[in-house]
Short mmCIF file of C-alpha atoms in Angstrom, two decimals:
data_model
loop_
_atom_site.label_atom_id
_atom_site.label_comp_id
_atom_site.label_asym_id
_atom_site.label_seq_id
_atom_site.Cartn_x
_atom_site.Cartn_y
_atom_site.Cartn_z
CA MET A 1 19.99 5.68 -11.86
CA PRO A 2 23.27 4.32 -10.47
CA THR A 3 26.24 6.50 -9.67
CA LEU A 4 28.55 6.85 -12.69
CA LEU A 5 32.29 6.97 -12.17
CA VAL A 6 34.91 7.28 -14.92
CA ASN A 7 38.66 7.35 -14.37
CA LYS A 8 40.50 8.29 -17.58
CA LEU A 9 43.95 6.83 -18.08
CA PRO A 10 44.94 7.82 -21.66
CA SER A 11 48.14 5.78 -21.64
CA MET A 12 46.17 2.58 -21.41
CA SER A 13 44.70 1.05 -24.53
CA MET A 14 42.01 -1.01 -22.86
CA SER A 15 39.08 -0.12 -20.67
CA SER A 16 37.67 -2.06 -17.76
CA VAL A 17 34.02 -1.68 -16.90
CA THR A 18 32.46 -3.27 -13.84
CA MET A 19 28.92 -4.44 -14.64
CA SER A 20 26.75 -7.28 -13.46
CA PRO A 21 24.73 -9.13 -16.12
CA LEU A 22 22.38 -10.13 -13.34
CA LEU A 23 21.19 -6.53 -13.18
CA LEU A 24 20.87 -6.01 -16.91
CA THR A 25 18.81 -8.96 -18.06
CA SER A 26 16.48 -11.54 -16.53
CA LEU A 27 18.66 -14.63 -16.75
CA LEU A 28 17.15 -16.49 -13.80
CA THR A 29 15.39 -19.28 -15.66
CA PHE A 30 13.69 -22.13 -13.85
CA PHE A 31 16.30 -24.64 -14.96
CA LYS A 32 19.23 -22.47 -13.90
CA ILE A 33 17.66 -21.92 -10.49
CA GLN A 34 17.01 -25.62 -10.00
CA SER A 35 20.53 -26.49 -11.09
CA SER A 36 22.05 -24.03 -8.61
CA LEU A 37 19.84 -25.26 -5.79
CA LYS A 38 20.83 -28.87 -6.47
CA MET A 39 24.50 -27.91 -6.30
CA LEU A 40 23.98 -26.13 -2.98
CA LEU A 41 22.10 -29.12 -1.57
CA CYS A 42 24.85 -31.49 -2.65
CA MET A 43 27.41 -29.30 -0.89
CA ASN A 44 25.18 -29.11 2.16
CA VAL A 45 24.40 -32.81 2.63
CA ALA A 46 27.54 -34.52 1.32
CA SER A 47 29.76 -33.50 4.21
CA SER A 48 30.65 -37.11 4.97
CA SER A 49 31.87 -37.94 1.47
CA GLU A 50 35.54 -38.02 0.52
CA ARG A 51 34.95 -35.50 -2.26
CA TRP A 52 33.42 -33.00 0.13
CA LYS A 53 36.23 -33.49 2.62
CA LYS A 54 38.73 -32.53 -0.08
CA GLN A 55 36.63 -29.48 -0.99
CA VAL A 56 36.41 -28.40 2.64
CA GLN A 57 40.13 -28.85 3.08
CA GLY A 58 40.80 -26.79 -0.05
CA LYS A 59 38.43 -24.02 1.07
CA ALA A 60 39.08 -24.25 4.79
CA GLU A 61 39.69 -20.52 5.06
CA GLU A 62 36.20 -19.76 3.70
CA VAL A 63 34.65 -22.29 6.08
CA ILE A 64 36.50 -21.04 9.15
CA PHE A 65 35.53 -17.41 8.49
CA ASP A 66 31.95 -18.53 7.99
CA HIS A 67 32.06 -20.08 11.48
CA LEU A 68 33.86 -17.01 12.84
CA HIS A 69 31.07 -14.69 11.72
CA SER A 70 28.56 -17.06 13.27
CA ALA A 71 30.39 -16.81 16.59
CA ALA A 72 30.93 -13.05 16.41
CA PHE A 73 27.47 -11.95 15.24
CA ARG A 74 24.91 -14.34 16.67
CA ASN A 75 21.27 -13.70 15.76
CA ASN A 76 22.34 -11.15 13.14
CA PRO A 77 22.49 -11.32 9.31
CA LEU A 78 26.29 -10.98 9.46
CA GLY A 79 26.37 -14.23 11.38
CA ASN A 80 24.34 -16.22 8.86
CA THR A 81 26.16 -18.98 7.03
CA ILE A 82 26.84 -18.38 3.33
CA LEU A 83 25.21 -21.65 2.21
CA GLY A 84 22.33 -21.67 4.66
CA PRO A 85 20.50 -24.67 6.12
CA ARG A 86 19.10 -27.36 3.83
CA GLU A 87 15.46 -26.50 4.56
CA ASN A 88 15.98 -22.90 3.46
CA ILE A 89 17.75 -23.90 0.24
CA GLN A 90 14.87 -26.19 -0.71
CA LYS A 91 12.37 -23.34 -0.32
CA ILE A 92 14.17 -20.79 -2.54
CA SER A 93 12.05 -19.87 -5.54
CA GLU A 94 12.37 -17.62 -8.57
CA LYS A 95 10.11 -15.13 -6.82
CA ASP A 96 12.43 -15.05 -3.79
CA LEU A 97 15.48 -14.33 -5.94
CA PHE A 98 13.82 -11.54 -7.90
CA ARG A 99 12.51 -10.00 -4.67
CA TYR A 100 16.03 -10.01 -3.23
CA ILE A 101 17.49 -8.43 -6.38
CA SER A 102 14.83 -5.72 -6.55
CA THR A 103 15.28 -4.90 -2.86
CA HIS A 104 19.07 -4.85 -2.66
CA TYR A 105 20.32 -4.09 -6.18
CA THR A 106 18.76 -0.64 -6.54
CA GLY A 107 19.96 2.47 -8.35
CA ARG A 108 20.83 4.22 -5.09
CA ARG A 109 23.09 1.31 -4.12
CA THR A 110 24.81 0.80 -7.49
CA VAL A 111 28.05 2.27 -8.83
CA VAL A 112 29.20 1.74 -12.41
CA SER A 113 32.95 2.25 -12.47
CA ALA A 114 35.21 2.41 -15.53
CA ALA A 115 38.93 2.96 -15.93
CA GLY A 116 41.20 3.11 -18.95
CA ALA A 117 40.68 4.45 -22.47
CA VAL A 118 37.04 5.36 -21.84
CA LYS A 119 35.03 7.77 -23.97
CA HIS A 120 32.93 9.44 -21.35
CA LYS A 121 29.88 10.37 -23.44
CA GLU A 122 29.59 6.95 -25.06
CA PHE A 123 30.03 5.25 -21.72
CA LEU A 124 27.39 7.46 -20.11
CA ASN A 125 24.91 6.63 -22.87
CA GLN A 126 25.54 2.90 -22.42
CA VAL A 127 24.97 3.13 -18.67
CA CYS A 128 21.76 5.14 -19.10
CA TRP A 129 20.47 2.60 -21.61
CA LYS A 130 21.44 -0.64 -19.87
CA PHE A 131 20.74 0.36 -16.28
CA ASN A 132 17.47 2.26 -16.76
CA ARG A 133 15.45 -0.65 -15.36
CA LEU A 134 17.09 -0.70 -11.96
CA ASP A 135 14.67 -0.29 -9.09
CA ARG A 136 14.44 3.36 -8.05
CA ARG A 137 13.38 2.83 -4.45
CA PRO A 138 15.53 4.91 -2.06
CA THR A 139 16.90 1.99 -0.03
CA THR A 140 20.47 2.52 1.17
CA VAL A 141 23.04 0.64 3.23
CA THR A 142 22.13 2.79 6.21
CA TYR A 143 18.52 1.58 5.96
CA PHE A 144 19.52 -2.07 6.28
CA VAL A 145 22.12 -1.37 8.98
CA ASP A 146 19.56 0.50 11.07
CA LYS A 147 17.08 -2.32 10.57
CA TYR A 148 19.57 -5.07 11.54
CA PRO A 149 22.31 -3.47 13.68
CA ALA A 150 25.31 -5.76 14.17
CA ILE A 151 26.11 -6.61 17.79
CA PHE A 152 29.43 -8.33 18.46
CA THR A 153 29.17 -11.34 20.76
CA GLY A 154 32.04 -13.07 22.50
CA SER A 155 31.56 -16.77 21.77
CA GLU A 156 33.05 -19.67 19.87
CA VAL A 157 32.33 -22.31 17.26
CA ARG A 158 34.34 -25.54 17.36
CA VAL A 159 34.05 -28.21 14.67
CA VAL A 160 36.01 -31.34 15.55
CA ASN A 161 37.10 -33.17 12.41
CA ASN A 162 39.96 -35.60 12.93
CA ASP A 163 40.04 -36.40 9.22
CA LEU A 164 41.65 -33.03 8.49
CA PRO A 165 45.46 -33.14 8.66
CA ILE A 166 45.87 -29.78 10.41
CA ALA A 167 43.86 -27.56 12.73
CA HIS A 168 42.41 -24.22 11.61
CA LEU A 169 42.01 -21.45 14.18
CA ALA A 170 40.66 -17.90 13.92
CA ILE A 171 40.77 -15.48 16.85
CA ALA A 172 38.90 -12.19 16.39
CA PHE A 173 37.85 -9.03 18.16
CA LYS A 174 35.27 -6.44 17.20
CA GLY A 175 36.86 -4.23 14.54
CA SER A 176 36.07 -0.84 13.06
CA GLY A 177 33.47 0.20 10.51
CA TRP A 178 34.23 1.90 7.18
CA ALA A 179 33.87 5.45 8.48
CA ASP A 180 35.32 4.83 11.95
CA PRO A 181 38.36 7.09 12.57
CA ASN A 182 40.05 4.01 14.07
CA SER A 183 39.91 2.15 10.76
CA ILE A 184 43.36 3.41 9.70
CA PRO A 185 45.14 2.56 13.00
CA VAL A 186 43.56 -0.91 12.88
CA MET A 187 44.90 -1.34 9.33
CA VAL A 188 48.40 -0.50 10.61
CA LEU A 189 47.85 -2.88 13.51
CA GLN A 190 47.04 -5.64 11.02
CA SER A 191 50.24 -4.83 9.13
CA LEU A 192 52.21 -5.00 12.39
CA LEU A 193 50.97 -8.50 13.15
CA GLY A 194 51.72 -9.56 9.58
CA SER A 195 51.45 -12.94 7.92
CA TRP A 196 53.70 -15.96 7.43
CA ASN A 197 53.62 -19.32 5.68
CA LYS A 198 56.04 -22.17 6.30
CA ASN A 199 56.16 -22.95 2.58
CA VAL A 200 57.48 -19.46 1.80
CA GLY A 201 60.28 -19.65 4.35
CA VAL A 202 60.93 -16.03 5.34
CA GLY A 203 59.86 -16.29 8.97
CA ASN A 204 63.18 -15.50 10.64
CA TYR A 205 63.63 -12.48 8.38
CA SER A 206 60.08 -11.14 8.66
CA GLY A 207 59.49 -7.78 10.30
CA SER A 208 56.60 -9.30 12.25
CA GLU A 209 57.54 -10.34 15.78
CA LEU A 210 54.74 -12.89 15.78
CA ALA A 211 55.94 -14.43 12.51
CA HIS A 212 59.50 -14.57 13.83
CA ARG A 213 58.42 -16.36 17.01
CA VAL A 214 56.11 -18.79 15.21
CA SER A 215 58.83 -19.63 12.70
CA THR A 216 61.62 -19.99 15.24
CA ASP A 217 59.60 -22.21 17.59
CA ASP A 218 57.85 -24.07 14.73
CA LEU A 219 54.41 -23.33 16.18
CA ALA A 220 52.30 -23.20 13.01
CA GLU A 221 52.01 -23.94 9.34
CA SER A 222 50.77 -20.43 8.60
CA ILE A 223 49.45 -17.27 10.26
CA MET A 224 47.59 -14.31 8.79
CA ALA A 225 46.35 -11.13 10.42
CA PHE A 226 43.00 -10.00 8.99
CA ASN A 227 40.85 -6.90 9.19
CA THR A 228 37.35 -6.92 7.69
CA ASN A 229 35.28 -3.72 7.67
CA TYR A 230 31.51 -3.41 7.37
CA ARG A 231 29.23 -0.38 7.52
CA ASP A 232 28.91 -0.23 11.31
CA THR A 233 31.34 -2.85 12.63
CA GLY A 234 34.19 -5.13 11.66
CA LEU A 235 36.31 -8.15 12.55
CA PHE A 236 39.99 -7.94 13.41
CA GLY A 237 42.24 -10.81 14.40
CA ILE A 238 44.53 -13.67 13.36
CA TYR A 239 43.86 -16.82 11.33
CA SER A 240 46.31 -19.69 11.68
CA THR A 241 46.83 -23.32 10.73
CA ALA A 242 48.88 -25.70 12.84
CA MET A 243 49.51 -29.29 13.84
CA PRO A 244 47.24 -30.42 16.71
CA ASP A 245 49.97 -30.65 19.35
CA CYS A 246 51.08 -27.06 18.63
CA LEU A 247 47.72 -25.47 19.45
CA PRO A 248 48.39 -24.70 23.17
CA SER A 249 51.72 -22.94 22.49
CA LEU A 250 50.44 -21.22 19.33
CA SER A 251 47.37 -19.89 21.11
CA LEU A 252 49.54 -18.51 23.91
CA ALA A 253 51.93 -16.85 21.44
CA ILE A 254 49.10 -15.19 19.52
CA MET A 255 47.41 -13.81 22.62
CA GLN A 256 50.71 -12.57 24.05
CA GLU A 257 51.50 -10.74 20.81
CA LEU A 258 48.04 -9.18 20.65
CA ARG A 259 48.45 -8.01 24.23
CA ARG A 260 51.95 -6.65 23.48
CA MET A 261 50.43 -4.24 20.97
CA ALA A 262 49.07 -2.23 23.90
CA HIS A 263 52.33 -1.56 25.75
CA GLN A 264 55.58 -2.62 24.00
CA ILE A 265 55.48 -1.37 20.41
CA SER A 266 58.45 0.61 19.08
CA GLU A 267 58.41 3.44 16.57
CA ALA A 268 60.63 1.38 14.24
CA GLU A 269 58.05 -1.42 14.14
CA VAL A 270 55.24 1.01 13.40
CA MET A 271 57.24 2.71 10.64
CA ARG A 272 57.86 -0.65 8.95
CA ALA A 273 54.17 -1.54 9.23
CA ARG A 274 53.13 1.82 7.74
CA ASN A 275 55.46 1.41 4.76
CA GLN A 276 54.33 -2.15 4.17
CA LEU A 277 50.67 -1.12 4.32
CA LYS A 278 51.18 1.64 1.75
CA SER A 279 52.98 -0.77 -0.57
CA VAL A 280 50.12 -3.27 -0.34
CA LEU A 281 47.53 -0.58 -1.09
CA LEU A 282 49.42 0.57 -4.17
CA LEU A 283 49.82 -2.98 -5.47
CA ARG A 284 46.05 -3.41 -5.34
CA ILE A 285 45.52 -0.89 -8.15
CA ASP A 286 47.83 -2.48 -10.70
CA GLY A 287 45.76 -2.30 -13.91
CA THR A 288 42.47 -0.84 -15.10
CA SER A 289 40.32 -3.61 -13.63
CA ALA A 290 41.80 -3.04 -10.18
CA VAL A 291 41.42 0.74 -10.49
CA ALA A 292 37.76 0.42 -11.50
CA GLU A 293 37.05 -2.01 -8.67
CA ASN A 294 38.84 0.15 -6.10
CA ASN A 295 37.04 3.32 -7.19
CA GLY A 296 33.65 1.62 -7.19
CA ARG A 297 34.23 0.14 -3.75
CA GLN A 298 35.24 3.49 -2.29
CA MET A 299 32.20 5.21 -3.78
CA LEU A 300 29.95 2.61 -2.16
CA LYS A 301 31.74 2.87 1.19
CA HIS A 302 32.55 6.57 1.48
CA GLY A 303 30.55 8.28 -1.25
CA ARG A 304 33.82 9.54 -2.74
CA ILE A 305 37.23 8.35 -3.86
CA VAL A 306 39.76 8.94 -1.10
CA PRO A 307 42.96 10.29 -2.74
CA PHE A 308 46.11 8.32 -1.95
CA LEU A 309 47.78 11.48 -0.67
CA GLU A 310 45.02 11.81 1.93
CA LEU A 311 45.05 8.11 2.76
CA PHE A 312 48.84 7.98 3.12
CA ALA A 313 48.82 11.12 5.28
CA ARG A 314 46.38 9.41 7.64
CA ILE A 315 48.55 6.27 7.70
CA ASP A 316 51.71 8.31 8.41
CA ALA A 317 49.93 9.99 11.33
CA VAL A 318 49.76 6.63 13.14
CA ASP A 319 52.64 6.30 15.61
CA ALA A 320 53.46 3.89 18.44
CA ALA A 321 51.27 5.81 20.89
CA THR A 322 48.32 5.55 18.50
CA ILE A 323 48.83 1.79 18.14
CA LYS A 324 48.93 1.34 21.91
CA GLU A 325 45.71 3.29 22.39
CA THR A 326 44.03 1.41 19.54
CA ALA A 327 45.06 -1.96 21.00
CA LYS A 328 43.70 -0.95 24.39
CA GLU A 329 40.40 0.03 22.80
CA PHE A 330 39.97 -3.05 20.60
CA ILE A 331 41.85 -5.87 22.39
CA ILE A 332 42.49 -5.33 26.09
CA ASN A 333 39.66 -6.61 28.32
CA LYS A 334 37.45 -7.11 25.26
CA ASP A 335 35.32 -10.09 24.27
CA VAL A 336 36.83 -12.45 21.74
CA ALA A 337 35.28 -14.63 19.04
CA ILE A 338 36.84 -18.03 18.32
CA ALA A 339 36.35 -20.39 15.38
CA ALA A 340 38.25 -23.66 15.18
CA MET A 341 38.03 -26.65 12.89
CA GLY A 342 39.87 -29.96 12.51
CA PRO A 343 41.76 -32.00 15.14
CA ILE A 344 41.36 -29.37 17.87
CA HIS A 345 41.15 -31.46 21.06
CA GLN A 346 44.22 -29.71 22.50
CA LEU A 347 42.90 -26.20 21.86
CA PRO A 348 42.52 -24.26 25.16
CA ASP A 349 38.99 -23.47 26.28
CA TYR A 350 37.28 -20.16 25.60
CA ASN A 351 37.82 -18.77 29.10
CA ARG A 352 41.58 -19.14 28.67
CA PHE A 353 41.48 -16.95 25.58
CA ARG A 354 39.26 -14.38 27.24
CA SER A 355 41.45 -14.18 30.35
CA GLN A 356 44.52 -13.48 28.23
CA THR A 357 43.03 -10.23 26.94
CA CYS A 358 43.74 -8.69 30.34
CA MET A 359 46.89 -6.61 30.95
CA GLN A 360 49.41 -8.54 33.04
#
């Protein structure tokens, strides 16, 4: 049986229950499978069409992070593209899909999370009835991680496409896993680097030094620090969009700011980043759906719900010295993964990026 988690909030009149119909009933008919495969094939082979170019441009962030994982985790499942090659798509059968579901969507790896005006006994009965057919094999995340350990590789993926109006660039380092003690300092580090978008227009008043510089010098259209955690590894870095002729100066600014984290961070900057991070975390649980999703995710990651008092105490324990040590461990003299797409002819070569991870 899956893990059952109920968070009662009596003041709320609605309940939010996270369930997947895919697990409850066999809805994978032949026609639905064929329809989905045709859609994937069209997306895979129509890259030269105007329609696909518009789709790529609209989902450029998804595409660039797909390439980034390919560069960062070569020859590993984390590095596989989301769509997959055409030949693999054509071979997918109903049997393959059911085998995947039975292997990965097991009772030991499932959490049913509810929040709101939930009647515990009724909810428990519903879960026992609807989820009693889940596979009971004892496969866990640890099993798959041990079978396919993720190894970070310093490399790059460049996709030149002059039809795109702006260049997309992601620079990443190996990050921390879910249970890594460094996961909290890296979260604060992400908050320090911040995000900025030209269309919002708050660059000169942003607490982020990188955002201030990018805005003042007009180096980019947008920047966004990111931090993705997996079971045994992660990706940490900056995603940006810019005009082609800005790429050399933007790349230099990003690498200089990343390097600055290891030796010139003030306590005032870290305090602002801590407060901003706590605000973001609280905003993520606005409503019963968000609470149920957050609780379920934490149960899958940590096996428990981490109280906000505990989480905030760990965040408040991060000071400037902690940030400097974290930056030295994750950035300085470390391999870097690069993904770039669009009109990127002026983007510096990989060795330039790697050399700028060294303390100067």
